[in-house]
Amino acid sequence: MFSYRHAFHAGNHADVLKHAIFVQILDYFNHKDTPYWVIDTHAGAGIYDLRSEWAIKNGEFSEGLDRILAAKTPPPMIERYLQAIEQCNPDGVANYYPGSPWLALQALRRSDRLRLFEMHPSENEVLQQNLALEERQAQRQTTVYLEDGFNGLKGQLPPAPRRGITIIDPSYEDKHDYRNTLKALREGLKRFATGCFVIWYPLIQRPEAKELQRTLTRLDVDGLNATLTVCKPAEDGLGLHGSGMFIVNPPWTLHAELEATLPWLVDTLKQDEHGSFTLTLNKK
């Protein structure tokens, strides 16, 4: 299987930022023995074949993962990210790219749980077929819902062990995704104020995207905001020139890790002289 529309973008610069951070958060949660849940509101197919027709069509991994693999002396955060990629490629060739569900599966202990939402019927089917290839333990820990994750999230919070990571990363192809992301986050915090919420958002020339970033950074929460810009915005306003991650209740170690990592990512992934990053830490 290993197919899904996200295969057009799998392994691009936005995935590098998103998943390097996500792996760090998972590792941090594993430092305590207490169980936790991971809830993914937009799971997709979970894992992607970079040799597929869809992946090769755009070849966006050449500007993301491929550059990371070719770079020298990566910082520890990126070394750990690459270890997670290697776990899905035991032959040593990066043919498969793990999305958030598979990164979570690699990290979970026997007592932890994974809740995956994917509302598109064909993508949900592929997700379940991919999961069926995993070990029985992984299948027992995971529940897949054919449902809108924005709405389904409410029924999952707070998780039974009162520890959890919620990742919200829609495609934002629908302009309503921006509003729904904020709504889901606000409602989620009402139910689970101490939870870790991970929001990915695109940097594009669209007013909804800019407003989402502004609103996130003004929330009255303990939050960390990191952005990575790889090129100048296109004159026609189309295309992804960067992306951001906003983390509510982030691991206390994450800010320092990103301080050491983001300059290296800019140098490695920038496509022109407009490569840059931002990193801010907000306290209530």
JSON list of N, CA and C in Angstrom, two decimals, residues 131-140:
[
{"chain": "A", "resi": 131, "resn": "LEU", "atom": "N", "xyz": [-1.76, -0.46, 8.49]},
{"chain": "A", "resi": 131, "resn": "LEU", "atom": "CA", "xyz": [-1.69, -0.88, 9.89]},
{"chain": "A", "resi": 131, "resn": "LEU", "atom": "C", "xyz": [-1.75, -2.39, 10.01]},
{"chain": "A", "resi": 132, "resn": "ALA", "atom": "N", "xyz": [-2.49, -3.04, 9.13]},
{"chain": "A", "resi": 132, "resn": "ALA", "atom": "CA", "xyz": [-2.62, -4.50, 9.17]},
{"chain": "A", "resi": 132, "resn": "ALA", "atom": "C", "xyz": [-1.30, -5.20, 8.90]},
{"chain": "A", "resi": 133, "resn": "LEU", "atom": "N", "xyz": [-0.33, -4.48, 8.33]},
{"chain": "A", "resi": 133, "resn": "LEU", "atom": "CA", "xyz": [0.99, -5.05, 8.08]},
{"chain": "A", "resi": 133, "resn": "LEU", "atom": "C", "xyz": [1.88, -5.00, 9.31]},
{"chain": "A", "resi": 134, "resn": "GLU", "atom": "N", "xyz": [1.44, -4.28, 10.34]},
{"chain": "A", "resi": 134, "resn": "GLU", "atom": "CA", "xyz": [2.24, -4.14, 11.54]},
{"chain": "A", "resi": 134, "resn": "GLU", "atom": "C", "xyz": [2.00, -5.31, 12.50]},
{"chain": "A", "resi": 135, "resn": "GLU", "atom": "N", "xyz": [2.79, -5.36, 13.55]},
{"chain": "A", "resi": 135, "resn": "GLU", "atom": "CA", "xyz": [2.66, -6.42, 14.55]},
{"chain": "A", "resi": 135, "resn": "GLU", "atom": "C", "xyz": [1.33, -6.30, 15.29]},
{"chain": "A", "resi": 136, "resn": "ARG", "atom": "N", "xyz": [0.86, -7.41, 15.84]},
{"chain": "A", "resi": 136, "resn": "ARG", "atom": "CA", "xyz": [-0.41, -7.43, 16.54]},
{"chain": "A", "resi": 136, "resn": "ARG", "atom": "C", "xyz": [-0.45, -6.44, 17.70]},
{"chain": "A", "resi": 137, "resn": "GLN", "atom": "N", "xyz": [0.67, -6.27, 18.38]},
{"chain": "A", "resi": 137, "resn": "GLN", "atom": "CA", "xyz": [0.71, -5.35, 19.50]},
{"chain": "A", "resi": 137, "resn": "GLN", "atom": "C", "xyz": [0.38, -3.94, 19.04]},
{"chain": "A", "resi": 138, "resn": "ALA", "atom": "N", "xyz": [0.95, -3.52, 17.92]},
{"chain": "A", "resi": 138, "resn": "ALA", "atom": "CA", "xyz": [0.66, -2.19, 17.39]},
{"chain": "A", "resi": 138, "resn": "ALA", "atom": "C", "xyz": [-0.80, -2.06, 17.01]},
{"chain": "A", "resi": 139, "resn": "GLN", "atom": "N", "xyz": [-1.38, -3.12, 16.46]},
{"chain": "A", "resi": 139, "resn": "GLN", "atom": "CA", "xyz": [-2.79, -3.09, 16.08]},
{"chain": "A", "resi": 139, "resn": "GLN", "atom": "C", "xyz": [-3.68, -2.98, 17.31]},
{"chain": "A", "resi": 140, "resn": "ARG", "atom": "N", "xyz": [-3.31, -3.67, 18.38]},
{"chain": "A", "resi": 140, "resn": "ARG", "atom": "CA", "xyz": [-4.12, -3.61, 19.60]},
{"chain": "A", "resi": 140, "resn": "ARG", "atom": "C", "xyz": [-4.07, -2.23, 20.25]}
]
